[in-house]
Amino acid sequence: MVDWTGGGDTGPTPKKDAIWMARAAGGHADAPEYVRNRLIARDRLAEEIQKTLDAGERLMIGFDFPFGYPQGFARHITGSDDPFALWQWITDRAGDLKDGKNRFDLAAQMNALLPGDGPFWFNGIKREIDGLSRKKPPTLPVTELRKAETLAKGAFTCWQMGGAGAVGSQVLMGLPILQSLRAMFPDQIAVWPFEPLDRPIAFIEIWPSLIAAEVAANQQPDEIKDAAQVRTLAAAVSRLSPTELEQMLDVHAPKEGWIFGLGHEQKLAAAARQGRLRNDCFALPPGTHWTPVDEAMDMLRDRLTPVTGTETIPAHAAGGRILAKDAIAAGSHPPHANSAVDGYGFAGGLTPGLHHIPLAAGRAAAGVPWTGTLPQGQALRILTGAPLPDGVDTVVLEEDVRATETEITVEGPLKPGANTRKAGEDVVAGDITLPAGRRLTAPDLALLSSTAIKDVTVHRPLRVGILSTGDEVQPPGAPLAPGQIADANRPMLAEVIRKWGYEVVDLGIARDDRGDVENKLNQGASQADVILTSGGASAGDEDHVSALLRGTGSMALWRIAVKPGRPLALAVWNGAPVFGLPGNPVAAFVCTLIFARPALSALAGAGWSEPIKLTVPAAFSKNKKPGRREYLRARLTNGCSEVFGSEGSGRVSGLSWADGLVELPDGAAVIEPGTPVTYMPFAGFGL
């Protein structure tokens, strides 16, 4: 998405009323890019187009200026209603596109081709220009607004060349860029709504004010509004489902053009709200000191919503994905009444006693149905899965029958409907086959296929950025100098995230330097949906993570009454939720399982997840003090839970030794061998 400008070269410092671009895919926008002038912008757009073509992908580019003028104007200028004829006419006369100083003269030149004093007005330079008034003329020779502007409340006319909100200069300086890009990539660009969107690149007209409230809510502190507009709108459009996108693009607009999303503002706003967490979403109630685990979990459950976009994909390829919408059965299962066994079918049940039933010619088999209607009093050979022919509602097992070529002999009684399956007895067409929020399993794919569901709408995979911090932390396998340690957290957390079905974004190691930490967080916010950091989230001199997060105004240091662990830092960085985990691997692992797992599940669209808890006899002794919930590394032996010999959180070997955790309550407890305790297997955490 591109925010355009009608002014000249604005210099190297990012500012408002300049050119801003933001690229988005999968519901997540990259950081907005400031572009100094229009020629540089043209080259950047050409670069993006070429990259898209080389990758065999498709790209939509939105520009925030009108693609046409009110109906009839093009004919006055070019003698044709063809919008591209007008584009070329303007391009041939636009002059220096870098500074755009002649745009006012160009407006006056077009005014001269129409009767009266207009339609263009507002001379924005010191010298007087014959034919371009500084104020709006009392009457205009053409319509003031396009049809789109009459429907878009607050939209400006394209005749006004300057002043707050005016777009006249943007049009005259923007259309030549679009026309030059069309010339650079012939037959590769479709301009909406003038051309069918059957080419890899689409140009659309946008107006970010359609979702002004969402832009304002999404704007970061000190962020330029234009940058927030393109970032928010790009992310929103990339979250639209194919159906929603098709609906917004399906317009019957006049040759003057149209605004994308007009008439669909609520859907566009809803897409903009997806993936956005309030900056205060992690705020604790006033006076909170140490928060019990259950209260912390309740707060997270209440405040977290999905942050991923959605897409529609073939149902057979959706294994492991999370449904964003209920999957509705397109067909019943079974689709028709059929035989549950190999045997012989007939109408009605059998009374007690011996029955001799004439046998009809032929047989019914799965995939080879028997056509016609079976006469009353006759039987038909039928195989498992075969549709029941007309005249058949009961089947007798072949093991219970003596058969010749002309009849069967069977002993009654037999209930009507025996050994058959009714149509739709499993699922009826129109029923909810699987609910939104479910992560699809292999049996789910069988169910989707059985109910004739071709496509499903799923959340895009959650992308989790993993960042380690500290000067002492070195990459795994690197030689260690005195005082240095290997990075145990990143490989551990990456494997956990992969096991949970999310995409890992490896952010590496940030040194104890505020600038380096900030760069890593910016990288994470642009590439991931959520960030997990380990270390640097306390309050020491080198704890730059917490210092930077506090600077956003969104950080909350949750002092949770839990062992192992220390305060959990929670914040929102450039729209991405950040979980600041302890640096100790044991504490980081436990906090990830207890707090991050259900939170990530909610952020991914699968809802809040609860671990499996089993009550088993203890095989250890412990006198627990009150005040904190404790999690001990444990494993089951002969049905009893033993715990690792040392509770020290520095003993990483205990994580490898264990196959689960023992959860001890917040209050005091005396544990002896045989005492019932709560055991949480790692398998119940999805590991």
XYZ file of C-alpha atoms in Angstrom:
687
model
C 0.000 0.000 0.000
C 1.327 3.413 -0.988
C 0.632 6.840 0.499
C 1.420 9.332 -2.291
C 2.360 12.992 -2.273
C 1.873 15.898 -4.647
C 4.831 17.864 -3.295
C 8.473 17.899 -4.330
C 11.550 16.067 -3.077
C 11.097 16.061 0.712
C 14.661 15.235 1.709
C 16.301 12.433 3.645
C 14.367 12.782 6.930
C 11.115 10.793 7.176
C 8.158 13.137 7.530
C 4.445 13.395 6.938
C 3.025 14.408 3.552
C 5.690 12.316 1.856
C 5.639 8.906 0.152
C 5.200 5.932 2.471
C 4.940 2.287 1.495
C 4.142 -0.856 3.452
C 4.225 -4.429 2.177
C 2.111 -7.157 3.782
C 1.602 -10.875 3.328
C -0.222 -13.400 5.439
C -1.847 -10.750 7.593
C 1.400 -9.159 8.750
C 2.848 -5.901 7.422
C 6.535 -5.079 7.211
C 7.725 -1.854 8.766
C 6.606 1.156 6.665
C 9.214 2.481 4.256
C 9.829 6.200 3.693
C 10.580 7.092 0.060
C 12.174 10.447 -0.687
C 10.593 11.253 -4.059
C 8.380 9.902 -6.824
C 11.150 8.641 -9.122
C 12.699 6.647 -6.301
C 9.232 5.344 -5.503
C 8.745 4.281 -9.119
C 12.025 2.359 -9.015
C 11.125 0.691 -5.705
C 7.752 -0.352 -7.067
C 9.384 -1.691 -10.223
C 11.731 -3.694 -8.034
C 8.801 -5.203 -6.105
C 6.942 -5.988 -9.330
C 9.952 -7.711 -10.858
C 10.523 -9.707 -7.679
C 6.900 -10.836 -7.771
C 7.063 -11.844 -11.427
C 10.309 -13.773 -10.876
C 8.695 -15.677 -7.997
C 5.571 -16.492 -10.010
C 3.412 -14.814 -7.374
C 0.709 -12.119 -7.464
C 0.888 -8.599 -6.087
C -1.738 -5.975 -5.369
C -0.523 -2.379 -5.083
C -2.855 0.247 -3.653
C -2.395 3.997 -4.233
C -4.236 6.633 -2.210
C -5.271 8.895 -5.075
C -8.075 8.715 -7.666
C -7.407 6.799 -10.890
C -9.871 8.952 -12.808
C -11.858 12.167 -12.873
C -15.621 12.749 -12.827
C -17.341 11.357 -15.891
C -17.007 13.408 -19.053
C -13.745 15.161 -18.158
C -11.511 12.753 -20.109
C -13.547 13.386 -23.272
C -13.066 17.159 -22.871
C -9.277 16.673 -22.730
C -8.591 13.763 -25.113
C -11.803 13.340 -27.096
C -12.229 9.875 -25.564
C -13.689 8.369 -22.396
C -10.742 5.949 -22.228
C -9.071 6.616 -18.838
C -5.689 5.487 -20.141
C -5.813 8.053 -22.933
C -6.066 10.695 -20.214
C -3.252 9.018 -18.252
C -1.002 9.250 -21.303
C -2.027 12.866 -22.046
C -1.026 13.881 -18.500
C 2.185 11.806 -18.651
C 3.271 13.547 -21.856
C 2.974 16.937 -20.144
C 3.851 16.230 -16.497
C 7.439 17.454 -16.731
C 9.757 16.878 -13.769
C 8.122 14.177 -11.680
C 10.783 14.495 -9.002
C 9.787 17.916 -7.709
C 6.380 18.314 -9.406
C 6.627 22.092 -9.585
C 4.759 22.348 -12.893
C 1.604 20.576 -11.661
C -0.176 23.901 -11.195
C 0.660 24.959 -14.758
C -0.595 21.592 -15.989
C -3.888 22.121 -14.150
C -4.228 25.561 -15.758
C -3.508 24.030 -19.174
C -6.412 21.602 -18.737
C -8.681 24.353 -17.419
C -8.132 26.191 -20.699
C -9.683 23.267 -22.584
C -12.980 23.617 -20.716
C -15.425 26.545 -20.553
C -15.530 28.783 -17.492
C -12.984 29.181 -14.699
C -12.425 25.603 -13.655
C -12.552 22.879 -12.762
C -9.063 22.877 -11.153
C -8.430 25.451 -8.446
C -5.924 26.420 -5.709
C -2.686 27.912 -6.971
C -0.099 26.824 -4.421
C 2.900 28.851 -5.606
C 3.773 32.549 -5.278
C 3.511 33.564 -8.930
C 0.129 34.051 -10.499
C -0.959 31.437 -13.062
C -3.375 32.465 -15.760
C -6.335 30.100 -15.692
C -5.828 28.705 -12.164
C -7.549 30.605 -9.371
C -6.407 30.528 -5.784
C -9.954 29.986 -4.537
C -12.732 27.687 -5.629
C -14.754 29.166 -8.535
C -18.447 29.728 -7.830
C -19.394 27.230 -10.544
C -17.567 24.339 -12.209
C -17.975 23.238 -15.847
C -18.055 19.543 -14.817
C -19.306 17.495 -11.879
C -17.425 18.224 -8.668
C -17.305 14.679 -7.279
C -17.010 11.201 -8.702
C -19.714 8.735 -7.694
C -17.224 7.080 -5.309
C -16.616 10.380 -3.513
C -20.328 10.954 -3.010
C -20.433 7.648 -1.094
C -17.157 8.052 0.809
C -17.970 10.537 3.553
C -15.256 13.176 3.845
C -13.554 12.407 0.523
C -12.137 15.420 -1.323
C -12.719 16.439 -4.913
C -9.836 15.834 -7.300
C -10.150 19.429 -8.595
C -8.611 20.971 -5.453
C -4.849 21.251 -6.017
C -3.780 22.077 -2.476
C -4.793 22.512 1.141
C -5.473 20.031 3.940
C -6.808 16.749 2.567
C -6.591 17.802 -1.083
C -5.713 15.120 -3.635
C -5.584 17.102 -6.909
C -1.786 17.352 -6.965
C -1.398 13.699 -6.003
C -3.430 12.637 -9.045
C -1.450 14.742 -11.525
C 1.869 13.543 -10.082
C 0.761 9.949 -9.514
C -0.874 8.938 -12.786
C 2.353 9.434 -14.809
C 4.147 7.039 -12.435
C 1.439 4.428 -12.889
C 1.525 4.905 -16.655
C 5.315 4.543 -16.754
C 5.096 1.303 -14.724
C 2.523 -0.026 -17.195
C 4.982 0.739 -19.988
C 7.840 -0.959 -18.114
C 5.805 -4.145 -17.594
C 3.535 -4.481 -20.644
C 0.647 -6.952 -20.264
C 1.649 -7.696 -16.663
C -0.377 -5.026 -14.827
C -4.167 -4.786 -14.563
C -5.671 -1.515 -13.362
C -8.834 -1.963 -11.302
C -11.684 -1.395 -12.031
C -10.890 -0.522 -15.659
C -9.406 -3.919 -16.563
C -10.114 -7.540 -15.559
C -7.748 -8.771 -12.852
C -6.263 -11.585 -14.944
C -2.640 -10.425 -14.727
C -0.089 -11.035 -11.952
C 0.036 -7.371 -10.841
C -3.011 -5.314 -9.863
C -3.209 -1.565 -9.254
C -6.098 -0.491 -7.032
C -7.250 2.847 -5.666
C -7.398 3.102 -1.868
C -8.573 5.614 0.719
C -7.247 4.771 4.217
C -9.865 7.005 5.836
C -12.372 4.187 5.230
C -10.841 2.628 8.373
C -9.737 5.824 10.123
C -10.681 4.543 13.597
C -8.631 1.373 13.168
C -5.649 3.353 11.876
C -5.809 5.638 14.918
C -6.034 2.680 17.306
C -3.137 0.946 15.563
C -0.841 3.990 15.353
C 2.276 3.568 17.461
C 3.624 6.339 19.725
C 5.482 8.965 17.620
C 4.570 7.118 14.411
C 3.725 9.329 11.435
C 0.065 8.930 10.514
C 0.794 8.208 6.832
C 3.077 5.350 7.866
C 0.414 3.940 10.189
C -2.176 4.190 7.400
C -0.275 2.103 4.861
C 0.873 -0.419 7.477
C -2.624 -0.928 8.874
C -4.359 -1.079 5.504
C -1.777 -3.407 3.958
C -2.104 -5.855 6.842
C -5.905 -5.643 6.732
C -6.182 -6.325 2.995
C -3.767 -9.257 3.245
C -6.007 -10.791 5.932
C -9.105 -10.788 3.732
C -10.377 -14.186 2.689
C -10.575 -14.868 -1.063
C -14.356 -14.525 -0.852
C -14.161 -11.157 0.909
C -11.549 -9.937 -1.565
C -13.674 -11.055 -4.498
C -16.701 -9.238 -3.103
C -14.791 -5.986 -2.665
C -13.361 -6.177 -6.187
C -16.692 -7.037 -7.811
C -17.917 -3.534 -8.712
C -19.672 -2.033 -11.687
C -17.959 1.326 -11.604
C -18.019 4.075 -14.215
C -14.887 4.969 -16.173
C -14.009 7.457 -13.444
C -12.707 4.692 -11.122
C -13.617 3.374 -7.682
C -12.278 3.171 -4.102
C -11.340 -0.322 -2.936
C -13.470 -1.440 0.029
C -16.165 1.186 -0.474
C -19.414 -0.332 0.739
C -17.486 -2.991 2.669
C -16.067 -0.766 5.392
C -17.105 -3.065 8.242
C -15.337 -6.084 6.750
C -12.233 -4.026 6.072
C -12.283 -2.624 9.598
C -12.707 -6.100 11.069
C -9.670 -7.290 9.114
C -7.708 -4.291 10.427
C -8.631 -5.199 13.989
C -7.404 -8.769 13.580
C -3.950 -9.263 14.932
C -3.914 -6.026 16.898
C -3.505 -6.140 20.647
C -4.109 -3.050 22.725
C -0.937 -1.504 24.078
C -2.411 -1.846 27.565
C -3.561 -5.433 27.143
C -1.041 -6.734 29.700
C -1.641 -4.034 32.314
C -2.072 -5.340 35.859
C -4.686 -4.042 38.308
C -3.427 -1.241 40.591
C -1.662 -2.485 43.693
C -0.852 -5.924 42.291
C 2.321 -7.372 43.830
C 2.611 -11.140 43.546
C 0.022 -12.648 41.227
C -1.148 -16.234 41.782
C -0.722 -18.512 38.779
C -4.471 -18.984 38.276
C -5.109 -15.213 38.248
C -2.301 -14.671 35.741
C -3.741 -17.374 33.503
C -7.240 -15.876 33.721
C -5.938 -12.446 32.711
C -4.132 -13.874 29.692
C -7.173 -15.917 28.678
C -9.427 -12.865 28.817
C -7.122 -10.532 26.876
C -5.605 -12.557 24.057
C -7.268 -12.950 20.678
C -6.047 -14.377 17.342
C -3.366 -12.272 15.666
C -3.027 -14.264 12.465
C -4.741 -13.657 9.153
C -6.806 -16.291 7.398
C -6.732 -18.052 4.060
C -8.859 -20.609 2.242
C -7.054 -23.781 1.194
C -8.029 -27.258 -0.054
C -9.362 -29.343 2.816
C -7.146 -32.308 1.977
C -4.049 -30.118 2.468
C -5.149 -28.566 5.767
C -3.611 -31.043 8.202
C -2.228 -29.305 11.278
C -3.916 -26.000 10.421
C -6.419 -24.242 12.703
C -9.943 -23.653 11.417
C -10.861 -19.955 11.331
C -14.479 -20.700 10.391
C -16.775 -23.632 11.095
C -16.456 -26.336 8.452
C -19.981 -26.919 7.124
C -20.841 -30.289 5.581
C -21.473 -29.909 1.857
C -22.875 -33.424 1.685
C -24.279 -36.014 4.070
C -22.281 -38.967 5.336
C -23.096 -41.565 4.332
C -24.390 -39.872 1.180
C -26.949 -42.661 0.706
C -28.394 -45.564 2.667
C -26.077 -48.552 2.271
C -25.329 -52.054 3.449
C -23.117 -52.508 6.503
C -22.275 -56.150 5.625
C -21.976 -58.624 2.796
C -25.278 -60.462 2.495
C -28.732 -60.328 0.953
C -31.158 -57.423 0.970
C -34.942 -57.321 0.935
C -37.831 -55.253 2.263
C -39.041 -55.487 5.866
C -37.866 -57.735 8.674
C -38.446 -61.441 9.186
C -40.803 -63.150 11.587
C -39.592 -66.171 13.584
C -39.190 -69.356 11.598
C -37.644 -70.523 8.354
C -38.052 -68.346 5.243
C -37.456 -69.209 1.576
C -37.023 -66.022 -0.475
C -36.659 -65.939 -4.285
C -33.351 -64.407 -5.411
C -33.353 -61.652 -8.051
C -30.700 -61.589 -10.747
C -27.643 -59.406 -10.324
C -26.042 -57.830 -7.273
C -25.400 -54.429 -5.660
C -21.825 -53.451 -4.879
C -20.039 -50.307 -3.697
C -19.464 -48.184 -6.785
C -21.673 -50.478 -8.890
C -25.244 -49.892 -7.683
C -28.149 -52.141 -8.706
C -30.677 -50.159 -10.693
C -34.394 -50.648 -10.670
C -36.800 -51.553 -7.872
C -36.648 -54.909 -6.104
C -40.109 -56.548 -6.086
C -41.696 -57.210 -2.716
C -40.872 -60.713 -1.461
C -37.589 -61.039 -3.361
C -33.972 -60.802 -2.165
C -30.870 -59.385 -3.839
C -27.195 -60.147 -3.352
C -25.576 -57.010 -1.810
C -22.051 -56.223 -0.690
C -20.701 -53.935 2.073
C -21.024 -50.244 1.240
C -23.391 -50.770 -1.683
C -26.265 -48.250 -1.925
C -29.565 -49.849 -0.953
C -31.707 -50.232 -4.099
C -35.339 -49.216 -4.093
C -37.266 -51.995 -2.384
C -34.431 -52.869 0.057
C -34.284 -51.692 3.678
C -32.936 -54.768 5.487
C -29.853 -56.972 4.969
C -29.129 -60.425 6.348
C -25.506 -61.565 6.775
C -24.363 -64.078 4.214
C -23.122 -66.312 7.070
C -26.753 -66.687 8.188
C -28.017 -67.717 4.751
C -28.128 -70.888 2.658
C -28.191 -69.774 -0.940
C -28.785 -71.365 -4.338
C -28.841 -69.669 -7.722
C -32.584 -69.019 -7.362
C -33.354 -68.503 -3.643
C -32.039 -67.982 -0.151
C -33.108 -69.762 3.015
C -32.819 -67.825 6.275
C -33.957 -68.310 9.855
C -35.965 -65.450 11.413
C -36.523 -63.278 13.321
C -34.736 -60.215 11.891
C -35.615 -56.581 12.669
C -36.467 -54.211 9.784
C -33.452 -52.071 8.906
C -30.948 -54.608 10.249
C -27.348 -54.359 8.988
C -27.921 -51.108 7.087
C -26.697 -47.540 7.459
C -29.086 -44.632 6.946
C -28.159 -41.707 4.722
C -26.672 -38.950 6.884
C -26.701 -41.039 10.065
C -23.136 -39.807 10.737
C -23.334 -36.210 9.454
C -26.148 -34.399 7.637
C -25.416 -31.833 4.900
C -25.493 -28.343 6.401
C -24.316 -29.500 9.827
C -21.152 -28.107 11.429
C -18.660 -30.836 10.693
C -15.823 -29.295 12.726
C -15.872 -26.034 14.728
C -13.684 -22.979 14.309
C -10.585 -23.117 16.503
C -9.900 -26.809 15.936
C -6.447 -27.890 14.829
C -7.093 -30.386 12.062
C -5.876 -33.955 12.570
C -5.575 -36.870 10.155
C -9.028 -38.231 11.165
C -10.432 -34.713 10.676
C -9.241 -34.735 7.067
C -11.103 -38.003 6.562
C -14.256 -36.411 7.993
C -13.927 -33.298 5.819
C -13.525 -35.442 2.739
C -16.433 -37.681 3.711
C -18.740 -34.684 4.012
C -17.766 -33.312 0.578
C -15.967 -30.253 1.972
C -13.615 -29.036 -0.721
C -12.035 -25.968 0.915
C -11.676 -24.713 4.478
C -10.826 -21.294 5.914
C -7.889 -21.570 8.275
C -5.663 -19.255 10.261
C -2.274 -18.645 8.754
C 0.432 -20.381 10.818
C 1.508 -18.365 13.847
C 5.050 -17.068 13.411
C 7.026 -17.039 16.658
C 10.238 -15.052 16.907
C 12.833 -16.438 19.334
C 15.512 -14.119 20.712
C 18.278 -14.815 23.218
C 20.074 -11.943 24.915
C 23.351 -11.340 26.705
C 27.030 -10.718 25.955
C 27.890 -14.011 27.647
C 25.579 -16.077 25.411
C 27.276 -17.749 22.437
C 25.764 -19.762 19.557
C 25.523 -23.522 20.113
C 28.800 -25.216 19.216
C 30.889 -22.033 19.355
C 34.105 -22.067 21.431
C 33.558 -20.542 24.867
C 35.878 -18.033 26.473
C 35.944 -17.629 30.258
C 32.593 -16.284 31.466
C 30.718 -17.304 28.339
C 27.888 -19.854 28.063
C 26.274 -21.704 25.191
C 22.818 -20.625 24.055
C 20.631 -23.442 25.347
C 17.336 -21.557 25.120
C 17.065 -20.867 21.396
C 17.390 -24.498 20.174
C 15.155 -25.684 23.019
C 12.414 -23.131 22.382
C 12.649 -23.537 18.605
C 11.971 -27.259 18.897
C 9.060 -26.624 21.269
C 7.545 -24.110 18.838
C 7.926 -26.505 15.893
C 6.286 -29.296 17.898
C 3.316 -27.016 18.490
C 2.881 -26.487 14.751
C 4.046 -22.878 14.573
C 6.674 -21.293 12.334
C 9.986 -20.429 13.973
C 11.580 -17.063 13.222
C 15.149 -17.273 14.547
C 16.147 -13.787 15.719
C 19.564 -14.910 16.953
C 21.341 -13.390 19.947
C 21.150 -9.730 20.964
C 24.164 -8.331 22.758
C 23.911 -6.175 25.880
C 23.515 -3.089 23.761
C 20.253 -1.165 23.591
C 20.589 -0.507 19.869
C 21.203 -4.177 19.085
C 18.236 -5.286 21.206
C 16.017 -2.668 19.548
C 17.052 -3.815 16.077
C 16.277 -7.425 16.970
C 12.860 -6.492 18.353
C 12.110 -4.453 15.219
C 13.127 -7.446 13.097
C 10.893 -9.697 15.164
C 7.896 -7.374 14.917
C 8.259 -7.203 11.125
C 8.747 -10.952 10.583
C 6.806 -12.640 13.397
C 3.381 -12.477 15.027
C 4.712 -12.900 18.568
C 8.192 -12.715 20.120
C 9.706 -14.880 22.868
C 12.816 -13.411 24.480
C 14.939 -15.055 27.132
C 17.103 -13.047 29.513
C 17.359 -9.293 29.919
C 13.813 -8.917 31.215
C 14.578 -8.066 34.819
C 15.656 -4.670 36.154
C 19.458 -4.731 36.112
C 21.826 -2.336 34.382
C 22.145 -4.602 31.330
C 18.491 -5.644 31.129
C 17.857 -3.729 27.927
C 14.838 -5.823 26.924
C 12.779 -4.598 29.858
C 14.104 -1.046 29.466
C 13.060 -0.900 25.808
C 9.703 -2.507 26.446
C 9.008 -0.030 29.236
C 9.640 2.726 26.704
C 6.640 1.579 24.654
C 4.324 2.266 27.562
C 2.947 -1.251 27.126
C 5.179 -3.307 29.410
C 3.913 -5.063 32.509
C 6.274 -6.942 34.797
C 4.124 -9.789 36.051
C 5.463 -10.935 39.410
C 3.928 -14.388 39.362
C 4.047 -16.565 42.452
C 5.706 -19.486 40.693
C 8.853 -21.593 41.058
C 10.994 -21.936 39.002
C 10.724 -18.553 37.362
C 10.991 -14.886 38.077
C 8.938 -11.942 36.849
C 7.501 -12.478 33.394
C 7.821 -9.371 31.176
C 4.856 -8.862 28.851
C 4.537 -6.044 26.319
C 3.538 -5.068 22.787
C 6.348 -4.008 20.429
C 5.232 -2.448 17.124
C 2.010 -4.414 17.373
C 3.642 -7.759 18.232
C 3.099 -9.263 21.701
C 6.364 -9.974 23.508
C 6.862 -12.599 26.225
C 10.042 -11.878 28.175
C 11.068 -15.255 29.608
C 13.721 -15.878 32.268
C 17.213 -16.527 30.972
C 17.673 -19.745 32.938
C 16.798 -22.681 30.605
C 14.806 -24.596 33.236
C 12.740 -21.539 34.187
C 12.366 -20.559 30.526
C 11.106 -24.050 29.664
C 8.621 -24.226 32.537
C 7.283 -20.699 31.883
C 6.916 -21.543 28.202
C 4.844 -24.634 28.973
C 2.705 -23.087 31.688
C 2.160 -19.557 30.338
C 3.313 -19.277 26.727
C 1.669 -22.461 25.410
C -1.961 -21.486 26.150
C -1.238 -17.869 25.171
C 0.248 -18.889 21.809
C -2.700 -21.212 21.228
C -5.090 -18.277 21.712
C -2.990 -16.009 19.490
C -2.920 -18.711 16.788
C -6.725 -19.000 16.745
C -7.053 -22.361 18.516
C -8.401 -20.932 21.761
C -7.041 -21.469 25.233
C -5.369 -24.843 25.737
C -5.251 -26.713 29.031
C -2.570 -29.303 29.840
C -3.415 -32.875 30.766
C -3.268 -33.400 34.524
C -3.150 -36.843 36.131
C -3.395 -37.741 39.797
C -0.727 -40.300 40.685
C 1.015 -41.470 43.877
C 4.214 -39.658 44.787
C 7.487 -41.561 44.943
C 9.251 -38.748 46.837
C 9.105 -36.721 50.035
C 8.908 -32.928 50.340
C 7.792 -30.293 52.826
C 6.539 -27.392 50.686
C 6.301 -23.875 52.073
C 3.278 -21.702 51.278
C 3.310 -18.738 48.888
C 4.248 -20.046 45.442
C 3.094 -22.739 43.048
C 5.944 -25.096 42.285
C 6.702 -27.216 39.255
C 9.142 -30.100 39.751
C 10.805 -32.006 36.951
C 9.392 -35.500 37.195
C 8.826 -38.810 35.473
C 6.566 -41.796 35.990
C 8.077 -45.038 37.249
C 5.769 -48.000 37.857
C 2.788 -45.656 37.949
C 4.316 -43.358 40.580
C 5.888 -39.924 40.119
C 9.507 -39.486 41.080
C 11.225 -36.097 40.886
C 14.688 -35.020 39.811
C 17.237 -35.181 42.595
C 17.949 -31.443 42.598
C 15.425 -28.608 42.412
C 18.135 -26.190 41.291
C 16.991 -24.407 38.147
C 20.528 -24.450 36.789
C 20.454 -28.247 36.301
C 19.512 -28.492 32.601
C 20.047 -32.264 32.713
C 16.887 -32.520 34.778
C 14.804 -31.378 31.800
C 16.212 -34.167 29.656
C 15.726 -36.708 32.468
C 12.081 -35.778 33.017
C 8.998 -36.779 31.027
C 6.682 -34.331 32.776
C 6.151 -31.946 35.673
C 4.684 -32.379 39.132
C 2.528 -29.388 40.081
C 2.436 -28.539 43.790
C -0.295 -26.183 45.075
C 0.141 -22.558 46.160
C -0.266 -23.371 49.839
C 1.844 -25.476 52.174
C 1.975 -29.213 51.528
C 3.608 -32.277 53.055
C 4.362 -34.929 50.452
C 5.251 -38.498 51.417
C 5.577 -41.572 49.206
C 2.052 -42.536 48.229
C 0.591 -39.034 48.617
C -1.579 -38.173 45.568
C 0.066 -35.447 43.458
C -0.741 -33.761 40.152
C 1.436 -35.026 37.318
C 1.523 -33.216 33.951
C 3.132 -35.307 31.178
C 5.148 -33.475 28.533
C 3.025 -35.334 25.963
C 0.023 -33.450 27.344
C 1.792 -30.216 26.411
C 2.116 -31.427 22.823
C 5.789 -32.440 23.219
